[in-house]
Short mmCIF file of C-alpha atoms in Angstrom, two decimals:
data_model
loop_
_atom_site.label_atom_id
_atom_site.label_comp_id
_atom_site.label_asym_id
_atom_site.label_seq_id
_atom_site.Cartn_x
_atom_site.Cartn_y
_atom_site.Cartn_z
CA MET A 1129 0.06 -0.02 0.17
CA LEU A 1130 2.87 2.22 0.68
CA GLN A 1131 6.11 1.98 -0.72
CA VAL A 1132 9.04 4.70 0.11
CA ASN A 1133 12.24 4.05 -2.01
CA ASP A 1134 15.42 6.38 -1.75
CA LEU A 1135 13.91 9.25 0.36
CA THR A 1136 16.42 11.97 0.42
CA ILE A 1137 15.94 15.09 2.12
CA GLY A 1138 18.45 18.20 2.98
CA VAL A 1139 18.63 21.51 4.26
CA GLU A 1140 18.55 24.41 1.24
CA HIS A 1141 21.95 25.80 -0.04
CA SER A 1142 24.09 23.07 2.00
CA PRO A 1143 25.16 19.75 0.99
CA LEU A 1144 24.42 17.69 4.03
CA SER A 1145 21.36 15.25 3.83
CA LEU A 1146 19.11 15.09 6.82
CA LEU A 1147 17.43 11.80 5.41
CA ARG A 1148 19.64 9.69 2.89
CA GLU A 1149 18.34 6.93 1.12
CA VAL A 1150 15.44 5.87 3.48
CA SER A 1151 13.38 2.71 1.97
CA PHE A 1152 10.45 0.97 3.54
CA THR A 1153 6.99 -0.30 2.53
CA VAL A 1154 4.04 -0.63 4.50
CA GLU A 1155 0.88 -3.56 3.45
CA ALA A 1156 -2.82 -2.95 3.97
CA GLY A 1157 -3.84 -3.55 6.94
CA GLU A 1158 -0.11 -3.50 8.44
CA ILE A 1159 1.21 -1.60 11.25
CA MET A 1160 5.02 -0.79 10.63
CA GLY A 1161 6.91 0.79 13.57
CA LEU A 1162 9.33 3.52 12.92
CA VAL A 1163 11.71 3.79 15.84
CA GLY A 1164 15.09 5.54 16.64
CA GLU A 1165 16.13 7.94 19.31
CA SER A 1166 15.12 11.91 19.06
CA GLY A 1167 16.91 13.39 15.87
CA SER A 1168 16.80 9.99 13.88
CA GLY A 1169 14.79 11.37 11.43
CA LYS A 1170 11.47 9.36 11.89
CA THR A 1171 9.40 12.71 12.06
CA MET A 1172 11.23 14.22 9.12
CA ALA A 1173 10.54 11.13 7.27
CA SER A 1174 6.71 11.50 7.59
CA LEU A 1175 6.94 15.13 6.81
CA ALA A 1176 8.31 14.51 3.74
CA MET A 1177 5.99 11.70 3.19
CA MET A 1178 2.94 14.10 3.65
CA GLY A 1179 4.49 16.84 1.78
CA ILE A 1180 4.49 19.43 4.89
CA LEU A 1181 8.13 19.74 5.05
CA PRO A 1182 9.24 22.75 7.32
CA PRO A 1183 10.93 25.96 5.60
CA GLY A 1184 14.43 25.70 4.86
CA ILE A 1185 13.90 21.72 4.33
CA GLU A 1186 14.14 20.60 0.54
CA PHE A 1187 13.23 17.25 -0.93
CA ARG A 1188 16.13 15.92 -2.85
CA ASP A 1189 15.20 12.53 -4.10
CA GLY A 1190 13.36 9.28 -4.08
CA SER A 1191 9.91 8.22 -4.46
CA VAL A 1192 6.78 7.78 -2.43
CA GLU A 1193 3.78 5.57 -4.03
CA ILE A 1194 0.53 5.03 -2.40
CA ASP A 1195 -1.39 1.83 -3.78
CA GLY A 1196 0.66 1.97 -6.90
CA ARG A 1197 0.37 5.77 -7.47
CA ARG A 1198 3.48 8.11 -7.50
CA LEU A 1199 2.99 11.07 -5.23
CA VAL A 1200 6.10 12.89 -6.62
CA ASP A 1201 5.62 15.19 -9.30
CA ALA A 1202 8.48 15.90 -11.69
CA ASP A 1203 9.24 19.24 -9.39
CA GLY A 1204 9.95 17.40 -6.30
CA VAL A 1205 6.53 18.02 -4.75
CA ILE A 1206 4.34 15.66 -3.00
CA ARG A 1207 0.74 16.10 -4.23
CA ARG A 1208 -1.70 13.58 -2.23
CA THR A 1209 -5.12 13.21 -1.26
CA ALA A 1210 -6.90 13.07 2.27
CA GLU A 1211 -8.45 9.82 1.25
CA GLU A 1212 -4.57 8.43 0.33
CA MET A 1213 -2.87 9.91 3.53
CA ALA A 1214 -3.45 11.54 6.55
CA MET A 1215 -1.15 12.02 9.74
CA ILE A 1216 -1.83 11.96 13.84
CA PHE A 1217 0.31 14.44 15.14
CA GLN A 1218 2.53 14.43 18.31
CA GLN A 1219 0.95 16.93 20.33
CA PRO A 1220 -2.88 16.98 19.64
CA LYS A 1221 -3.79 20.04 21.38
CA SER A 1222 -1.22 22.19 19.90
CA ALA A 1223 -2.21 20.51 16.34
CA LEU A 1224 -6.05 21.43 17.01
CA ASN A 1225 -7.21 25.13 16.23
CA PRO A 1226 -7.61 26.61 19.74
CA THR A 1227 -9.98 28.91 18.35
CA MET A 1228 -12.60 26.19 16.55
CA ARG A 1229 -14.79 23.89 18.22
CA VAL A 1230 -13.57 20.41 17.66
CA GLY A 1231 -16.55 19.16 15.43
CA ARG A 1232 -16.23 21.85 13.13
CA GLN A 1233 -12.67 21.27 12.86
CA ILE A 1234 -13.47 17.52 11.65
CA SER A 1235 -16.35 18.77 9.56
CA ARG A 1236 -14.25 21.16 7.71
CA VAL A 1237 -11.81 18.35 6.59
CA ILE A 1238 -14.53 16.34 5.71
CA ARG A 1239 -16.45 19.17 3.51
CA ILE A 1240 -13.26 20.40 2.03
CA ASN A 1241 -11.81 17.47 0.51
CA GLN A 1242 -14.85 15.23 -0.24
CA GLY A 1243 -17.09 18.34 -1.28
CA VAL A 1244 -19.93 17.38 0.95
CA PRO A 1245 -22.61 20.21 2.05
CA ALA A 1246 -21.84 21.64 5.61
CA ASP A 1247 -24.84 19.89 7.35
CA GLU A 1248 -23.86 16.70 6.04
CA ALA A 1249 -20.23 17.25 7.29
CA GLN A 1250 -21.17 18.53 10.85
CA HIS A 1251 -23.07 15.20 10.73
CA ARG A 1252 -20.37 12.75 10.04
CA ALA A 1253 -17.96 14.63 12.43
CA VAL A 1254 -20.29 13.66 15.20
CA GLU A 1255 -20.65 10.37 13.81
CA MET A 1256 -16.56 9.84 13.58
CA LEU A 1257 -16.24 11.41 17.23
CA ALA A 1258 -18.74 8.28 18.47
CA HIS A 1259 -16.77 5.83 15.95
CA VAL A 1260 -13.84 6.71 18.05
CA GLY A 1261 -15.24 6.00 21.34
CA ILE A 1262 -15.66 9.48 22.76
CA PRO A 1263 -19.03 9.16 24.51
CA GLY A 1264 -21.57 12.39 24.25
CA ALA A 1265 -20.19 13.00 21.02
CA GLN A 1266 -22.66 15.65 20.00
CA ARG A 1267 -21.93 17.46 23.43
CA VAL A 1268 -17.77 16.88 22.60
CA ALA A 1269 -18.49 18.14 19.14
CA LYS A 1270 -19.39 21.82 20.78
CA ALA A 1271 -16.07 21.88 22.85
CA TYR A 1272 -13.02 23.74 22.32
CA PRO A 1273 -9.64 21.51 22.61
CA HIS A 1274 -8.81 23.23 25.96
CA GLN A 1275 -12.21 21.76 27.41
CA LEU A 1276 -10.65 18.34 26.38
CA SER A 1277 -8.42 15.90 28.16
CA GLY A 1278 -5.30 14.90 26.25
CA GLY A 1279 -6.72 11.66 25.80
CA MET A 1280 -10.07 12.98 24.20
CA CYS A 1281 -7.81 15.38 22.09
CA GLN A 1282 -6.11 12.73 20.64
CA ARG A 1283 -9.18 10.72 20.06
CA VAL A 1284 -10.14 13.98 17.89
CA MET A 1285 -7.46 14.10 15.78
CA ILE A 1286 -7.75 10.28 15.13
CA ALA A 1287 -11.17 11.07 14.09
CA MET A 1288 -10.27 13.71 11.98
CA ALA A 1289 -7.59 11.37 10.24
CA LEU A 1290 -9.73 9.02 9.58
CA SER A 1291 -12.63 11.04 8.50
CA CYS A 1292 -11.94 10.83 4.78
CA ARG A 1293 -10.72 6.96 5.13
CA PRO A 1294 -7.13 7.40 4.19
CA LYS A 1295 -5.29 4.49 2.59
CA VAL A 1296 -2.27 5.37 4.91
CA LEU A 1297 -2.30 6.77 8.00
CA VAL A 1298 0.68 8.23 9.69
CA ALA A 1299 1.13 8.39 13.64
CA ASP A 1300 3.99 10.48 14.95
CA GLU A 1301 4.18 10.04 18.50
CA ALA A 1302 0.70 9.40 18.92
CA THR A 1303 0.65 8.34 22.43
CA THR A 1304 3.57 9.76 24.07
CA ALA A 1305 2.18 12.52 26.22
CA LEU A 1306 -0.70 10.22 27.75
CA ASP A 1307 -0.64 8.07 30.93
CA VAL A 1308 -0.45 4.26 30.14
CA THR A 1309 -4.06 3.73 30.75
CA ILE A 1310 -5.13 6.28 28.15
CA GLN A 1311 -2.08 4.51 25.92
CA ALA A 1312 -3.67 1.24 26.10
CA GLN A 1313 -6.98 2.60 25.20
CA ILE A 1314 -5.73 4.29 22.12
CA PHE A 1315 -3.81 1.14 21.03
CA ASP A 1316 -7.19 -0.89 21.28
CA LEU A 1317 -8.62 1.71 19.50
CA MET A 1318 -5.93 2.22 16.72
CA ARG A 1319 -5.81 -1.68 16.26
CA ASP A 1320 -9.52 -1.92 15.91
CA LEU A 1321 -9.47 0.89 13.22
CA VAL A 1322 -6.98 -0.67 11.21
CA ALA A 1323 -8.47 -3.77 11.09
CA GLU A 1324 -11.91 -2.09 10.19
CA THR A 1325 -10.31 0.01 7.54
CA GLN A 1326 -7.44 -1.90 6.44
CA ALA A 1327 -5.43 1.08 6.01
CA ALA A 1328 -1.26 1.01 6.32
CA VAL A 1329 -0.32 2.43 9.49
CA VAL A 1330 3.40 4.02 9.99
CA PHE A 1331 3.61 4.10 13.87
CA ILE A 1332 6.32 6.57 14.75
CA THR A 1333 8.13 6.03 18.12
CA HIS A 1334 11.06 5.66 20.85
CA ASP A 1335 9.05 3.22 22.68
CA LEU A 1336 10.07 -0.15 21.75
CA ALA A 1337 7.67 -1.94 24.17
CA ALA A 1338 4.87 0.41 21.92
CA VAL A 1339 6.44 -1.45 19.15
CA ALA A 1340 6.25 -4.89 20.53
CA GLU A 1341 2.60 -4.50 21.46
CA MET A 1342 1.28 -2.76 18.35
CA CYS A 1343 3.60 -3.41 15.13
CA ASP A 1344 3.76 -6.10 12.67
CA ARG A 1345 7.06 -5.06 11.29
CA VAL A 1346 9.85 -2.44 12.46
CA THR A 1347 12.19 -0.04 10.80
CA VAL A 1348 14.96 1.30 13.14
CA MET A 1349 16.53 4.75 11.91
CA TYR A 1350 19.44 6.51 13.09
CA GLY A 1351 21.02 9.72 11.58
CA GLY A 1352 18.87 9.62 8.78
CA GLN A 1353 19.27 6.44 7.42
CA VAL A 1354 17.63 3.01 7.56
CA MET A 1355 19.47 0.52 10.14
CA GLU A 1356 17.59 -2.40 9.96
CA THR A 1357 13.97 -3.73 9.10
CA GLY A 1358 12.16 -6.93 9.36
CA ASP A 1359 9.11 -8.28 11.39
CA THR A 1360 9.02 -7.21 14.92
CA ARG A 1361 9.84 -10.72 16.74
CA SER A 1362 12.89 -11.20 14.52
CA VAL A 1363 14.11 -7.40 15.15
CA LEU A 1364 13.62 -7.40 18.81
CA THR A 1365 14.73 -10.79 19.50
CA ASN A 1366 17.40 -11.00 17.29
CA PRO A 1367 18.97 -7.79 16.15
CA GLN A 1368 21.31 -7.89 13.38
CA HIS A 1369 22.61 -4.09 13.37
CA PRO A 1370 24.70 -2.61 16.43
CA TYR A 1371 22.44 0.32 16.92
CA THR A 1372 19.47 -1.81 17.33
CA ARG A 1373 21.48 -3.71 19.77
CA PHE A 1374 22.52 -0.75 21.42
CA LEU A 1375 18.51 0.06 21.96
CA LEU A 1376 17.63 -2.72 23.28
CA ASP A 1377 20.17 -2.77 25.80
CA ALA A 1378 19.51 0.78 26.92
CA VAL A 1379 15.95 -0.73 27.90
CA GLU A 1380 17.19 -4.18 29.20
CA ARG A 1381 20.60 -4.08 30.59
CA ASP A 1382 23.69 -1.79 30.80
CA VAL A 1383 24.78 -0.50 27.26
CA ASP A 1384 28.29 -1.12 25.77
CA PRO A 1385 30.44 1.15 27.18
CA ARG A 1386 32.52 1.01 24.03
CA VAL A 1387 29.30 3.15 22.67
CA GLU A 1388 30.25 6.84 22.98
CA GLU A 1389 27.69 9.00 23.39
CA LYS A 1390 27.98 11.48 20.52
CA GLY A 1391 25.68 13.34 18.60
CA VAL A 1392 24.87 12.73 14.86
CA ASN A 1393 27.67 13.71 11.98
CA PHE A 1394 25.66 14.20 9.22
CA ALA A 1395 29.06 14.89 7.35
CA LEU A 1396 29.77 11.64 7.47
CA THR A 1397 29.43 9.81 4.08
CA GLY A 1398 29.40 6.19 5.24
CA CYS A 1399 27.57 4.77 8.24
CA ARG A 1400 26.20 7.16 10.15
CA PHE A 1401 26.36 5.25 13.53
CA ALA A 1402 30.19 4.26 12.71
CA HIS A 1403 31.52 7.03 14.86
CA ARG A 1404 29.81 5.34 17.81
CA CYS A 1405 30.38 1.62 16.79
CA PRO A 1406 32.36 -0.64 18.35
CA TYR A 1407 32.54 -3.10 15.44
CA ALA A 1408 33.37 0.07 12.51
CA PHE A 1409 36.17 -0.92 10.41
CA GLY A 1410 37.46 0.71 7.03
CA ALA A 1411 34.47 0.02 4.75
CA CYS A 1412 32.20 1.81 7.09
CA SER A 1413 33.52 4.86 5.42
CA GLU A 1414 31.19 4.21 2.53
CA PHE A 1415 27.58 3.96 2.19
CA PRO A 1416 26.42 0.53 3.83
CA PRO A 1417 24.30 -1.63 1.60
CA MET A 1418 20.88 -3.01 2.87
CA VAL A 1419 21.40 -6.79 3.10
CA PRO A 1420 19.43 -9.80 3.63
CA VAL A 1421 19.94 -11.29 7.48
CA GLY A 1422 16.92 -13.76 7.79
CA ASP A 1423 13.39 -14.11 6.24
CA SER A 1424 11.74 -10.58 5.81
CA HIS A 1425 14.72 -9.16 7.79
CA HIS A 1426 17.72 -6.98 6.66
CA ALA A 1427 20.34 -4.76 7.96
CA SER A 1428 22.30 -1.68 6.26
CA CYS A 1429 25.61 -3.01 7.68
CA PHE A 1430 29.04 -4.15 6.41
CA LEU A 1431 29.54 -6.82 9.01
CA HIS A 1432 26.94 -8.66 6.95
CA ALA A 1433 28.38 -7.54 3.65
CA ASP A 1434 31.97 -8.49 4.19
CA GLU A 1435 33.45 -11.71 4.81
CA ARG A 1436 34.81 -10.53 7.70
CA SER A 1437 31.44 -10.40 9.43
CA SER A 1438 31.21 -13.83 10.92
CA SER A 1439 34.25 -13.66 13.08
CA VAL A 1440 33.15 -10.00 14.52
CA THR A 1441 29.99 -10.88 15.17
CA ALA A 1442 30.97 -14.00 16.86
#
């Protein structure tokens, strides 16, 4: 349903790339986790796919396809419809318009994108609020965002994103600001909606526990590069990239002391984890290939592309 190939994004008037040849796919009805620490490029990738890059950031190369339709035109501009892709943003109270009642915000999306009359759009907005489990949807539709809790605002955002029944749904840290009880409710809601609509979901998070619970597959990013991708169980139980192991160690045990705490160096021509990686060697100064390391499991690492890998990883 969603295919991203060699997505490359950079800063205007700079040779440096913030995202470099990012590729992944998501099937209909599948939830794909996009994970990595802050600054790894997860949100930038989602903004690029949506065609809403911030000022000063430019699309340089790559393609985005939804259900076989290429979204990138000859000028490098993403042209999509609300029926093709929608996004749930990280901070719902910031993403919602504070001066507009939430029902009107949803109905406006429906009216603009589907061309239905205002009365019908308002009726459908209330139906969507009820559909995402909001009690008293008619009353809530008349409320302003500041009158609702964080969990309620997140449900409003989900209702708005799903109001045009998109084929692809991007959820950017959709539950980060919520307490664990509300988070579990949102997880259940999203799973039910995906099963119902068969949308392809890109679930962006830095929470590996959420990935284990929610996602069918996972793509690990660092420094604007894809490090590893595969089915969730395989990646989390048998990580094949040193960065993925580092992430899991940070949750489960003490991290390898050889992995230094350094920021991302976007000037590196090779693997952007190489300056922190305890297994780095000469070949890592080149851009690493994505190689198979198991069934539907790939890692972008010379440890697997080079014949010396077996002795290093052993």
